[in-house]
Amino acid sequence: MTSFLQQAFNGLVSGSFYALLALGLAVIFGMLRVVNFAHGALYMLGAFGAVALADTTGLGFWWALLLVPLALAVTGTLLERLLIRRLTALDPLYNFLLTFGVALVCQDLLRMKYGAHSQPYERGPFTGSMDLGLFDFPRYQVFVLAVSVALCLAVWLLLTRTRIGTIVRAATERPELTRAFGIDTGRWVTPVFGFGVGLAALAGVLAAPMRAVNTGMGSDLIITVFAVVVIGGLGSVFGSVLAGFTIGMLQALGNLYVPVLSQTSVYLLMAVVLLVRPAGLFGKEEHA
Amino acid sequence: MKHRLSTVVATAAAGALLAGCGGGGPSSGGGKVSDDKIVLGVLTDLSGVYADIAGPNSVQAVQMAVDDFKKKYGDKAVTQNIEVIKADHQNKPEIANTQAREMYDRKQADALFDVPTSSAALAVQTVAGQAKKLYFNTGAATTELAGKTCNPYTYEWAYDTYMLAHGTGAAVTAQGGKNWYTIYPDYAFGQDMQKKFETAIAGAGGKIVAKDPTPFPSDNYSTFLLKAPRLKPKPDVLGALQAGGDLANVVKQYQQFKLKDKGIELAIGLLFDSDIKAIGAAKLAGTMFTTAWFWNVDAKAQAWADRFKERTGQRPTFVQAADYSAATHYLEAAQKAGSDKAADVSKELDGTKFSDFFAHNATVRAEDHRVVHDAYLAKVKDPAKASETGDYTEPVKTIPAAEAFDKPSPDCHLS
């Protein structure tokens, strides 16, 4: 039983990364109707940002956690202003292709500088482990889970309890109607995109002390995250976060009990969800 | 278009999965290839996880062999036209298959080199057999290439899973690591490594308490690291048989879970300098591993490695050194035979004994085309003792050629 709980907890930790990335994807999709294929690359850039910051300025993890997401959020707003915005009026496939291309460009540029092998990052805080009652767990990984849960809660409060949140939710659900009330929804598009990108970058910085930092780290992860978002319901913030943590647990337990299914389980679940509820577990059907 | 966007995303996600698998081939150079020409093809991972172990610098190593050969023979060379071509197999067997076909059939490659990733190498071996042209494997480690699937066109130049497992498995067990928990990536290389480690550990008087296949690639090994201390009996050693980025993930997480403090030592199946750099030499200092060669093993090796560094800016891996060695021996054999036909070159190569900067006390075994040579049991050097940043390896002992590799497999019949 302890083993089961320990593994479930471990699943929540890896689910933290899915949740942070899925959350960013969900708010971006909700506001812009853009599925951001570059999200994995931005996660990777976050991790490389931490490495580069340590290499060039000697600044450690906490600075990276603050500065890298900010810097990438700004880069994200530029990306939205300069490129994505021009394509939003067209078929969504154009933005798929654009963001996919951006992801490839980022990967290859970094590969030119760093090569394909992993980069060292030795600035992670909390090296010890902590007693959680039933079992020990690496302190750093508990910290990752705490940060992820806190951020997801904060975003949820922001969306449900503040005026900005109300506007964003209204703009997400009924863009035309919201505009008809005289609210300039366009103003919020860029900050929301930047925020989503910042979350991906933050997940990347969090990954640097515990995962291999290399140019492929995002592209491997993002495919699972897309499955997570589809399962949770596109644009549904609550659904994406919940699906993120659930899939993390499913994989960890799958690794232990049914190793053959651990990698395919996500896609099986995605297929089933699409058959039964095409809009995802918490998504709303959209009509043409 | 607005309806069912989730379906579109799902399709796009599936598309992204597939995008990794298809396309991306180099544009065909075309052009007519005269008979008076030797073409050496380097089929490798140009941009993925093994691009630093093999990759662009493997192409450089083969080119360097060609340049040195041309310089040595001048106008007496068997042909003045020696060309090196390259292709990216992205570590996928089906792409390796098509690229190898393309290189042999359309680009008139006479021999292929490198090919990391065992599953891809097995695909290339089959194509080499069909094309009846040579393939010198330096990048892949599976023993099947010189075993069950062996054919007269494939040579094994550098290393294999037997060599890796017997060096490390036996040495670590002999030092007191009797009970092992092994985790291996679930594809040809990992499965083969697992089997070889089992034999090596049992041979040295130890046993495998538990073993688990892990997804490939994966960034989360916590499941297995949590399981390790709960096993009964508790293992003394965690055998991590992953490679490249996966290995960096395992080691980072092994350290977070403090398994060393819980009495579980780490043993690594395959370790390259790039892995040591990625994980940090200080963290790995003292970790034992087996290697076919390292750049400062002796003066001759270092002299070659210096020339290589001048050319590429980097220290060579043993795969790249083996590429140079294999390409040189291929060209020399063609020179002697006055022909680039596979059968003629093989006749020159088979059974020869040699020592060069890469392979010491080497024999090209005629029975299975395995090149046996000395290997090294080594440990990661304490960074304080390193002569330069790339100086990571400290030799523990030389494993003589006869012990380093297995006897010819009874499954292999070349004729």
XYZ file of C-alpha atoms in Angstrom:
703
model
C 0.000 0.000 0.000
C 2.791 2.397 0.913
C 4.452 1.505 -2.332
C 1.247 2.315 -4.203
C 0.878 5.686 -2.468
C 4.512 6.503 -3.045
C 4.183 5.724 -6.725
C 0.950 7.718 -6.965
C 2.738 10.663 -5.389
C 5.575 10.223 -7.831
C 2.972 10.341 -10.597
C 1.693 13.654 -9.267
C 5.217 15.058 -9.538
C 5.535 14.152 -13.196
C 1.927 15.264 -13.617
C 3.039 18.705 -12.343
C 4.895 19.275 -15.591
C 1.968 18.103 -17.697
C -0.379 20.339 -15.687
C 1.745 23.484 -16.031
C 2.181 22.968 -19.757
C -1.448 21.987 -20.311
C -2.609 24.995 -18.314
C -0.626 27.327 -20.568
C -1.933 25.610 -23.679
C -5.488 25.801 -22.366
C -5.509 29.525 -21.629
C -3.816 30.287 -24.934
C -6.276 28.156 -26.830
C -9.191 29.621 -24.933
C -8.258 33.198 -25.711
C -6.684 32.940 -29.143
C -8.092 29.720 -30.590
C -4.479 28.865 -31.356
C -3.028 25.480 -30.541
C 0.518 26.403 -29.687
C 2.797 23.736 -31.091
C 5.819 25.697 -29.914
C 4.901 25.021 -26.302
C 7.332 22.114 -25.940
C 10.133 24.172 -27.425
C 9.367 26.957 -24.941
C 9.616 24.450 -22.089
C 12.982 23.394 -23.506
C 14.029 27.053 -23.808
C 13.108 27.519 -20.147
C 15.498 24.753 -19.113
C 18.239 26.075 -21.401
C 17.581 29.558 -20.048
C 18.463 28.310 -16.562
C 21.622 26.653 -17.913
C 22.667 29.731 -19.904
C 21.984 32.081 -16.997
C 24.207 30.001 -14.727
C 26.938 29.724 -17.371
C 27.060 33.380 -18.361
C 26.216 35.322 -15.211
C 26.582 32.703 -12.498
C 23.043 33.377 -11.297
C 21.508 30.378 -9.577
C 18.209 28.541 -9.623
C 16.039 31.110 -7.836
C 17.066 33.880 -10.191
C 16.417 31.575 -13.107
C 12.972 30.753 -11.745
C 12.170 34.451 -11.712
C 13.986 35.825 -14.760
C 13.722 33.084 -17.367
C 9.892 32.871 -17.414
C 9.686 36.670 -17.550
C 12.137 36.909 -20.425
C 10.402 34.173 -22.361
C 6.973 35.659 -21.641
C 8.168 38.867 -23.288
C 9.529 36.866 -26.221
C 6.163 35.140 -26.374
C 4.283 38.423 -26.616
C 6.527 39.425 -29.502
C 5.833 36.116 -31.200
C 2.117 36.736 -30.804
C 2.247 40.347 -31.976
C 4.528 39.793 -34.929
C 3.467 36.410 -36.267
C 0.566 34.571 -34.688
C -1.798 37.559 -34.752
C -1.482 37.824 -38.527
C -2.742 34.293 -39.012
C -5.604 34.134 -36.493
C -8.191 35.164 -39.065
C -7.273 32.203 -41.249
C -7.817 28.501 -40.851
C -6.330 27.329 -37.490
C -4.049 25.005 -39.430
C -1.918 28.007 -40.446
C -1.051 28.675 -36.829
C -0.391 24.962 -36.265
C 2.178 25.108 -38.993
C 3.623 28.413 -37.875
C 4.106 27.353 -34.261
C 5.409 23.935 -35.296
C 7.942 25.730 -37.483
C 8.906 28.060 -34.644
C 9.508 24.994 -32.453
C 11.816 23.435 -35.050
C 13.729 26.684 -35.525
C 14.275 27.044 -31.755
C 15.447 23.445 -31.464
C 17.892 23.673 -34.331
C 19.309 27.027 -33.259
C 20.066 25.621 -29.814
C 21.460 22.468 -31.350
C 23.912 24.584 -33.339
C 25.193 26.088 -30.129
C 24.934 23.192 -27.680
C 24.806 20.037 -29.795
C 22.410 17.197 -29.165
C 23.807 15.893 -25.908
C 22.509 16.950 -22.533
C 23.799 19.989 -20.690
C 24.886 19.908 -17.066
C 22.877 21.902 -14.538
C 24.111 21.686 -10.993
C 22.319 24.638 -9.416
C 19.240 22.810 -8.180
C 18.188 23.644 -4.599
C 17.022 21.166 -1.927
C 19.301 18.189 -2.365
C 17.974 16.198 0.569
C 14.833 14.185 0.958
C 11.917 14.777 3.303
C 9.713 12.574 5.407
C 6.100 12.680 4.239
C 4.751 10.459 6.982
C 4.378 7.241 5.071
C 7.481 7.562 2.954
C 10.510 9.706 2.062
C 10.624 11.750 -1.081
C 13.284 14.012 -2.632
C 12.679 17.476 -1.250
C 13.149 19.106 -4.636
C 10.440 17.008 -6.237
C 8.008 17.848 -3.440
C 8.829 21.490 -4.105
C 8.038 21.059 -7.821
C 4.664 19.580 -6.992
C 3.910 22.382 -4.516
C 4.806 25.085 -7.037
C 2.696 23.471 -9.705
C -0.363 23.051 -7.485
C -0.020 26.602 -6.149
C 0.202 28.057 -9.659
C -2.757 26.075 -10.924
C -4.819 27.241 -7.936
C -3.701 30.829 -8.420
C -4.725 30.772 -12.070
C -8.057 29.288 -11.143
C -8.667 32.014 -8.529
C -7.536 34.640 -10.998
C -10.016 33.396 -13.559
C -12.964 33.004 -11.200
C -12.503 35.785 -8.651
C -11.117 38.791 -10.487
C -12.438 41.173 -13.092
C -9.613 40.318 -15.480
C -10.521 36.669 -15.088
C -14.155 37.411 -15.843
C -13.185 39.244 -19.019
C -10.853 36.473 -20.116
C -13.467 33.811 -19.463
C -16.145 35.814 -21.242
C -13.859 36.436 -24.188
C -13.050 32.745 -24.273
C -16.623 31.587 -24.288
C -18.451 34.259 -26.282
C -15.946 36.548 -27.988
C -18.524 38.375 -30.164
C -20.942 38.962 -27.309
C -18.166 40.203 -25.031
C -17.095 42.692 -27.652
C -20.692 43.781 -28.079
C -20.661 44.807 -24.411
C -17.890 47.235 -25.267
C -15.030 45.229 -23.825
C -11.839 45.346 -25.817
C -10.965 41.648 -25.772
C -8.027 42.175 -28.133
C -6.161 43.948 -25.360
C -6.017 40.731 -23.371
C -4.874 38.417 -26.111
C -1.184 39.299 -25.962
C -0.792 39.213 -22.159
C -2.605 35.869 -22.002
C -0.302 34.414 -24.633
C 2.735 35.753 -22.799
C 1.433 34.270 -19.565
C 0.969 30.832 -21.124
C 4.489 30.961 -22.515
C 5.811 32.038 -19.118
C 4.225 28.949 -17.547
C 5.948 26.688 -20.080
C 9.269 28.396 -19.395
C 8.738 28.010 -15.666
C 8.109 24.295 -16.109
C 11.380 24.152 -18.069
C 13.346 25.843 -15.296
C 11.790 23.449 -12.782
C 12.827 20.508 -14.964
C 16.500 21.509 -15.225
C 17.654 20.106 -11.855
C 15.859 16.781 -12.262
C 15.766 16.001 -15.960
C 18.264 15.837 -18.796
C 18.491 19.262 -20.418
C 18.752 18.733 -24.162
C 17.133 20.067 -27.310
C 14.837 17.049 -27.637
C 13.337 17.350 -24.153
C 10.366 19.436 -25.279
C 9.383 17.567 -28.407
C 9.166 14.278 -26.524
C 7.034 15.803 -23.806
C 4.694 17.957 -25.847
C 3.038 15.064 -27.630
C 1.893 13.674 -24.292
C 0.764 17.144 -23.249
C -1.386 17.470 -26.368
C -3.017 14.184 -25.474
C -3.543 15.552 -21.955
C -5.216 18.691 -23.295
C -7.456 16.708 -25.611
C -8.493 14.419 -22.769
C -9.165 17.326 -20.416
C -11.069 19.302 -23.016
C -9.475 21.940 -25.219
C -9.627 25.349 -23.625
C -10.903 23.973 -20.335
C -8.438 25.151 -17.707
C -9.827 22.915 -14.992
C -9.978 19.887 -17.288
C -6.419 20.329 -18.547
C -4.940 20.599 -15.081
C -6.908 17.654 -13.778
C -5.992 15.550 -16.809
C -2.329 16.553 -16.382
C -2.103 15.196 -12.850
C -4.207 12.144 -13.702
C -2.068 11.160 -16.682
C 1.076 11.590 -14.592
C -0.294 9.138 -12.030
C -1.524 6.759 -14.691
C 1.939 6.591 -16.254
C 3.781 6.123 -12.970
C 1.475 3.324 -11.861
C 1.465 1.886 -15.369
C 5.280 1.713 -15.309
C 5.054 -0.362 -12.172
C 2.083 -2.646 -12.752
C 1.622 -2.873 -16.536
C 4.905 -1.752 -18.097
C 3.816 -2.618 -21.632
C 0.974 -0.110 -21.463
C 2.814 2.723 -19.741
C 3.525 4.609 -22.949
C 0.404 3.801 -24.912
C -2.090 4.287 -22.089
C -2.315 8.038 -22.698
C -3.196 7.596 -26.353
C -5.648 4.823 -25.619
C -7.354 7.073 -23.125
C -7.326 9.898 -25.659
C -8.922 7.675 -28.274
C -11.636 6.540 -25.875
C -12.373 10.079 -24.716
C -12.606 11.299 -28.306
C -15.082 8.538 -29.129
C -17.269 9.103 -26.105
C -16.905 12.842 -25.555
C -15.373 14.411 -28.660
C -14.841 17.738 -26.901
C -12.866 16.141 -24.063
C -13.941 15.403 -20.505
C -14.530 19.023 -19.518
C -14.700 20.711 -22.897
C -17.794 22.225 -24.452
C -18.959 21.184 -27.891
C -18.426 24.003 -30.327
C -20.758 24.427 -33.229
C -19.942 25.809 -36.582
C -13.867 24.531 -39.488
C -14.534 25.586 -35.930
C -16.228 22.384 -34.892
C -14.376 19.524 -33.310
C -11.135 21.364 -32.854
C -10.140 18.742 -30.326
C -10.245 16.181 -33.108
C -8.003 18.426 -35.185
C -5.537 18.729 -32.316
C -5.580 15.006 -31.751
C -4.873 14.495 -35.433
C -2.134 17.099 -35.311
C -0.591 15.413 -32.281
C -0.659 12.143 -34.174
C 0.820 14.007 -37.130
C 3.648 15.260 -34.948
C 4.317 11.698 -33.831
C 4.515 10.654 -37.450
C 6.471 13.716 -38.530
C 9.281 12.412 -36.400
C 9.169 9.201 -38.368
C 8.986 10.268 -41.985
C 10.692 12.430 -44.521
C 13.672 14.553 -43.798
C 15.955 12.764 -46.188
C 18.804 14.665 -47.735
C 18.217 15.904 -51.249
C 19.597 13.370 -53.628
C 22.860 14.556 -55.063
C 22.159 12.647 -58.261
C 24.742 12.722 -60.966
C 26.365 9.787 -62.688
C 28.884 7.839 -60.730
C 31.730 6.433 -62.751
C 33.170 3.031 -62.058
C 36.460 4.604 -61.151
C 35.163 5.814 -57.844
C 34.940 4.669 -54.244
C 32.040 6.058 -52.252
C 32.026 5.758 -48.459
C 28.652 6.393 -46.894
C 28.220 7.502 -43.300
C 24.735 6.623 -42.141
C 24.269 8.164 -38.752
C 22.157 10.194 -36.385
C 22.884 13.745 -37.522
C 20.635 15.572 -35.097
C 19.151 13.291 -32.457
C 20.268 11.718 -29.193
C 23.348 10.019 -30.657
C 24.493 12.952 -32.809
C 27.353 13.746 -30.457
C 28.491 10.176 -29.909
C 28.484 9.521 -33.662
C 26.826 12.096 -35.946
C 28.585 14.857 -37.878
C 31.951 14.058 -36.281
C 31.709 10.473 -37.550
C 31.426 11.948 -41.047
C 34.523 14.007 -40.245
C 36.381 10.924 -39.020
C 35.701 9.017 -42.252
C 36.634 12.081 -44.308
C 39.862 12.336 -42.310
C 40.646 8.689 -43.128
C 40.062 9.419 -46.815
C 42.267 12.525 -46.733
C 45.072 10.632 -44.980
C 44.770 7.774 -47.451
C 44.974 10.129 -50.419
C 47.982 11.869 -48.924
C 49.705 8.531 -48.333
C 49.219 7.089 -51.818
C 48.986 10.185 -53.986
C 48.652 9.139 -57.650
C 49.312 5.516 -56.718
C 45.934 5.282 -54.989
C 43.541 2.673 -56.360
C 41.385 5.537 -57.510
C 41.641 9.313 -57.348
C 37.934 9.640 -56.759
C 37.049 8.820 -53.206
C 33.931 10.447 -51.956
C 32.264 10.559 -48.546
C 28.492 10.903 -48.411
C 26.239 11.104 -45.375
C 22.629 10.566 -44.412
C 20.532 10.947 -41.291
C 18.680 7.840 -40.113
C 17.132 9.567 -37.084
C 17.696 6.357 -35.101
C 14.705 4.759 -36.796
C 15.057 1.347 -38.452
C 12.616 2.098 -41.269
C 14.455 5.294 -42.205
C 17.802 3.522 -41.899
C 16.483 0.882 -44.274
C 15.456 3.385 -46.972
C 18.560 5.521 -46.554
C 20.872 2.516 -46.786
C 19.100 1.364 -49.962
C 19.358 4.857 -51.403
C 23.068 5.053 -50.594
C 23.986 1.625 -51.938
C 21.747 1.593 -55.018
C 21.391 5.162 -56.212
C 24.479 6.830 -54.821
C 26.758 3.883 -55.526
C 28.122 3.683 -51.993
C 30.660 0.850 -51.735
C 30.655 0.694 -47.947
C 28.598 2.178 -45.141
C 29.954 3.172 -41.744
C 28.778 4.134 -38.252
C 24.995 3.546 -37.746
C 24.237 4.057 -34.051
C 21.056 2.445 -32.589
C 20.974 -1.326 -32.727
C 17.557 -1.619 -34.362
C 18.690 0.688 -37.180
C 21.979 -1.201 -37.572
C 20.114 -4.505 -37.926
C 18.036 -2.953 -40.716
C 21.184 -1.716 -42.491
C 22.782 -5.130 -42.174
C 19.853 -6.700 -44.023
C 20.097 -4.118 -46.797
C 23.874 -4.661 -47.053
C 23.204 -8.372 -47.515
C 20.707 -7.692 -50.293
C 22.906 -5.121 -52.026
C 25.957 -7.358 -51.532
C 27.968 -4.363 -50.357
C 29.984 -3.782 -47.210
C 28.871 -2.296 -43.926
C 31.271 -1.473 -41.082
C 29.335 -1.087 -37.872
C 30.927 1.084 -35.214
C 27.909 2.720 -33.611
C 25.553 -0.100 -32.617
C 26.216 -2.503 -29.784
C 23.980 -5.516 -30.328
C 25.817 -8.837 -30.574
C 23.175 -10.101 -33.008
C 25.022 -8.363 -35.838
C 27.797 -10.923 -35.525
C 25.452 -13.615 -34.227
C 22.025 -14.679 -35.400
C 21.748 -12.095 -38.157
C 25.379 -12.104 -39.310
C 26.193 -11.909 -43.020
C 29.445 -11.789 -45.020
C 29.023 -8.079 -45.748
C 28.947 -6.772 -42.183
C 31.978 -6.072 -39.984
C 31.810 -5.202 -36.285
C 34.628 -2.789 -35.583
C 34.227 -1.179 -32.174
C 32.296 -2.748 -29.328
C 29.263 -4.774 -28.367
C 26.998 -5.472 -25.420
C 29.059 -8.515 -24.410
C 32.145 -6.340 -24.064
C 30.294 -3.669 -22.046
C 28.523 -6.121 -19.756
C 31.394 -8.464 -19.050
C 33.818 -5.711 -18.171
C 31.504 -3.827 -15.830
C 29.193 -6.614 -14.645
C 32.010 -8.918 -13.641
C 34.192 -6.207 -12.050
C 31.425 -4.636 -9.959
C 30.134 -8.034 -8.804
C 33.657 -9.097 -7.852
C 33.965 -5.927 -5.752
C 31.012 -7.022 -3.634
C 27.938 -5.865 -5.556
C 26.265 -9.269 -5.440
C 22.599 -8.344 -5.776
C 21.596 -6.317 -8.804
C 18.477 -4.457 -9.865
C 18.754 -3.670 -13.548
C 16.663 -1.262 -15.589
C 17.053 -1.338 -19.358
C 15.525 0.657 -22.216
C 12.966 -1.470 -24.001
C 14.504 -1.847 -27.475
C 17.084 -4.086 -29.165
C 20.129 -2.523 -27.465
C 18.629 -2.533 -23.967
C 17.226 -6.035 -24.194
C 20.554 -7.348 -25.436
C 22.471 -5.471 -22.713
C 20.154 -6.950 -20.103
C 20.859 -10.511 -21.231
C 24.609 -9.952 -21.352
C 24.667 -8.375 -17.899
C 22.692 -11.296 -16.486
C 25.276 -13.759 -17.774
C 28.208 -11.638 -16.639
C 26.801 -11.081 -13.153
C 25.899 -14.756 -12.715
C 29.363 -15.733 -13.972
C 30.983 -13.570 -11.299
C 28.831 -15.062 -8.527
C 26.174 -12.386 -8.245
C 22.471 -12.397 -9.096
C 19.745 -10.209 -10.507
C 17.153 -9.510 -7.828
C 14.803 -7.771 -10.239
C 14.850 -6.259 -13.719
C 12.540 -3.805 -15.420
C 12.206 -2.570 -18.991
C 11.800 1.216 -19.143
C 10.083 3.250 -21.866
C 12.433 4.615 -24.542
C 12.956 7.542 -24.505
C 11.795 8.646 -21.061
C 12.396 11.593 -18.759
C 11.037 10.066 -15.574
C 12.611 7.065 -13.853
C 11.187 7.723 -10.388
C 8.976 4.646 -10.527
C 12.013 2.370 -10.656
C 14.100 4.413 -8.246
C 11.307 4.213 -5.689
C 10.957 0.504 -6.234
C 14.680 -0.268 -5.800
C 15.055 0.041 -1.999
C 11.790 -1.878 -1.438
C 12.960 -4.970 -3.260
C 13.707 -8.088 -1.241
C 16.532 -8.773 -0.908
C 17.620 -5.182 -1.192
C 19.918 -4.768 -4.219
C 23.528 -3.596 -3.739
C 23.730 -2.224 -7.253
C 21.402 -0.410 -9.607
C 22.455 -1.363 -13.127
C 21.398 1.489 -15.427
C 21.622 0.250 -19.006
C 20.203 3.390 -20.618
C 22.224 5.524 -23.016
C 22.573 9.222 -23.843
C 19.896 11.624 -22.587
C 17.986 8.813 -20.897
C 21.064 7.962 -18.862
C 21.418 11.588 -17.755
C 17.802 11.437 -16.555
C 18.428 8.234 -14.617
C 21.557 9.525 -12.896
C 20.071 12.926 -11.985
C 17.088 11.219 -10.415
C 19.216 8.471 -8.806
C 20.984 11.254 -6.977
C 17.784 13.006 -5.919
C 16.414 9.797 -4.489
C 19.651 9.377 -2.523
C 19.954 5.708 -3.387
C 23.665 5.755 -2.654
C 22.902 6.679 0.960
C 20.503 3.745 1.036
C 23.327 1.408 0.086
C 22.537 1.048 -3.607
C 25.533 1.776 -5.821
C 25.185 2.809 -9.445
C 26.701 0.818 -12.305
C 26.397 2.093 -15.844
C 26.275 -0.041 -18.981
C 27.412 2.401 -21.630
C 29.045 5.706 -20.772
C 30.418 8.300 -23.195
C 32.303 11.502 -22.438
C 29.263 13.521 -23.481
C 27.236 11.736 -20.785
C 29.845 12.472 -18.151
C 29.807 16.106 -19.186
C 25.993 16.231 -19.084
C 25.770 14.680 -15.633
C 28.869 16.305 -14.172
C 32.209 14.536 -13.684
C 32.232 15.350 -9.971
C 28.941 13.529 -9.435
C 30.103 10.471 -11.337
C 33.693 10.338 -10.111
C 34.701 6.747 -9.411
C 31.801 5.173 -11.366
C 33.075 2.117 -13.253
C 32.335 1.426 -16.879
C 33.812 -0.427 -19.822
C 34.944 1.268 -22.997
C 36.438 0.217 -26.321
C 38.853 3.149 -26.374
C 39.276 6.654 -25.021
C 41.124 9.549 -26.546
C 44.049 9.678 -24.132
C 44.530 5.951 -23.586
C 48.085 6.207 -24.960
C 50.365 8.544 -26.910
C 49.305 7.243 -30.323
C 45.640 7.690 -29.501
C 46.270 11.153 -28.170
C 48.228 12.189 -31.269
C 45.301 11.165 -33.441
C 42.829 12.812 -31.052
C 44.833 16.043 -31.289
C 44.568 15.997 -35.075
C 40.868 15.261 -34.749
C 40.396 18.174 -32.389
C 42.175 20.506 -34.789
C 39.699 19.490 -37.445
C 36.486 19.438 -35.438
C 37.181 21.369 -32.272
C 36.185 18.337 -30.207
C 37.681 15.227 -28.705
C 36.643 12.053 -30.538
C 34.425 9.340 -29.081
C 35.419 5.714 -29.559
C 32.755 5.371 -32.246
C 34.384 8.132 -34.257
C 37.850 6.659 -33.712
C 36.533 3.290 -34.877
C 35.058 4.939 -37.993
C 38.495 6.268 -38.911
C 40.115 2.921 -38.214
C 37.513 0.968 -40.212
C 37.553 3.381 -43.152
C 41.357 3.256 -43.273
C 41.423 -0.532 -43.223
C 38.732 -0.673 -45.888
C 40.691 1.670 -48.172
C 43.950 -0.166 -47.563
C 42.267 -3.459 -48.401
C 40.793 -1.979 -51.570
C 44.238 -0.640 -52.462
C 45.791 -4.071 -52.019
C 43.005 -5.807 -53.901
C 42.964 -3.142 -56.596
C 39.194 -3.342 -56.437
C 36.265 -2.032 -54.453
C 34.150 -5.182 -54.863
C 32.915 -6.464 -51.510
C 34.250 -9.996 -52.074
C 37.737 -8.772 -53.026
C 37.990 -6.385 -50.098
C 36.715 -9.022 -47.655
C 39.325 -11.482 -48.841
C 42.009 -8.950 -47.905
C 40.456 -8.133 -44.534
C 39.418 -11.522 -43.198
C 41.769 -13.059 -40.691
C 44.188 -10.098 -40.605
C 45.790 -9.091 -37.334
C 46.700 -5.474 -36.671
C 47.277 -2.808 -34.031
C 46.451 0.790 -34.794
C 45.772 3.866 -32.656
C 42.255 2.587 -32.002
C 42.353 -1.202 -31.883
C 45.187 -2.866 -29.989
C 46.016 -6.545 -30.646
C 43.145 -6.696 -33.076
C 42.024 -9.607 -35.239
C 39.400 -9.441 -37.952
C 37.741 -12.757 -37.200
C 36.985 -14.581 -40.443
C 34.286 -16.692 -38.759
C 31.883 -13.880 -37.910
C 33.534 -10.608 -39.019
C 33.794 -9.433 -35.433
C 36.959 -7.407 -34.904
C 38.261 -8.380 -31.484
C 40.691 -6.066 -29.727
C 41.686 -4.916 -26.247
C 39.006 -3.135 -24.233
C 39.329 -1.130 -21.030
C 37.725 -1.255 -17.650
C 37.737 2.371 -16.564
C 36.328 4.754 -14.016
C 35.275 8.361 -14.168
C 38.241 10.542 -13.227
C 38.058 12.885 -10.272
C 37.806 16.320 -11.978
C 40.650 17.558 -9.750
C 42.986 15.144 -11.542
C 41.837 16.007 -15.074
C 44.370 17.475 -17.498
C 41.693 19.338 -19.490
C 37.903 19.638 -19.393
C 37.443 16.659 -21.719
C 39.697 14.378 -19.671
C 37.173 12.145 -17.981
C 38.526 8.608 -18.088
C 40.890 6.830 -15.760
C 41.873 3.318 -16.849
C 41.469 0.560 -14.248
C 42.728 -2.328 -16.327
C 43.129 -3.504 -19.888
C 40.865 -6.383 -20.859
C 42.811 -8.487 -23.385
C 41.163 -8.991 -26.775
C 40.488 -12.686 -26.185
C 38.538 -11.957 -22.986
C 36.923 -8.703 -24.046
C 34.721 -10.292 -26.697
C 32.675 -13.469 -26.801
C 33.681 -16.476 -28.894
C 32.180 -16.654 -32.374
C 28.478 -17.408 -32.068
C 27.357 -20.878 -33.195
C 24.370 -19.105 -34.806
C 26.567 -17.346 -37.325
C 27.430 -19.031 -40.623
C 29.058 -16.681 -43.067
C 29.521 -18.922 -46.053
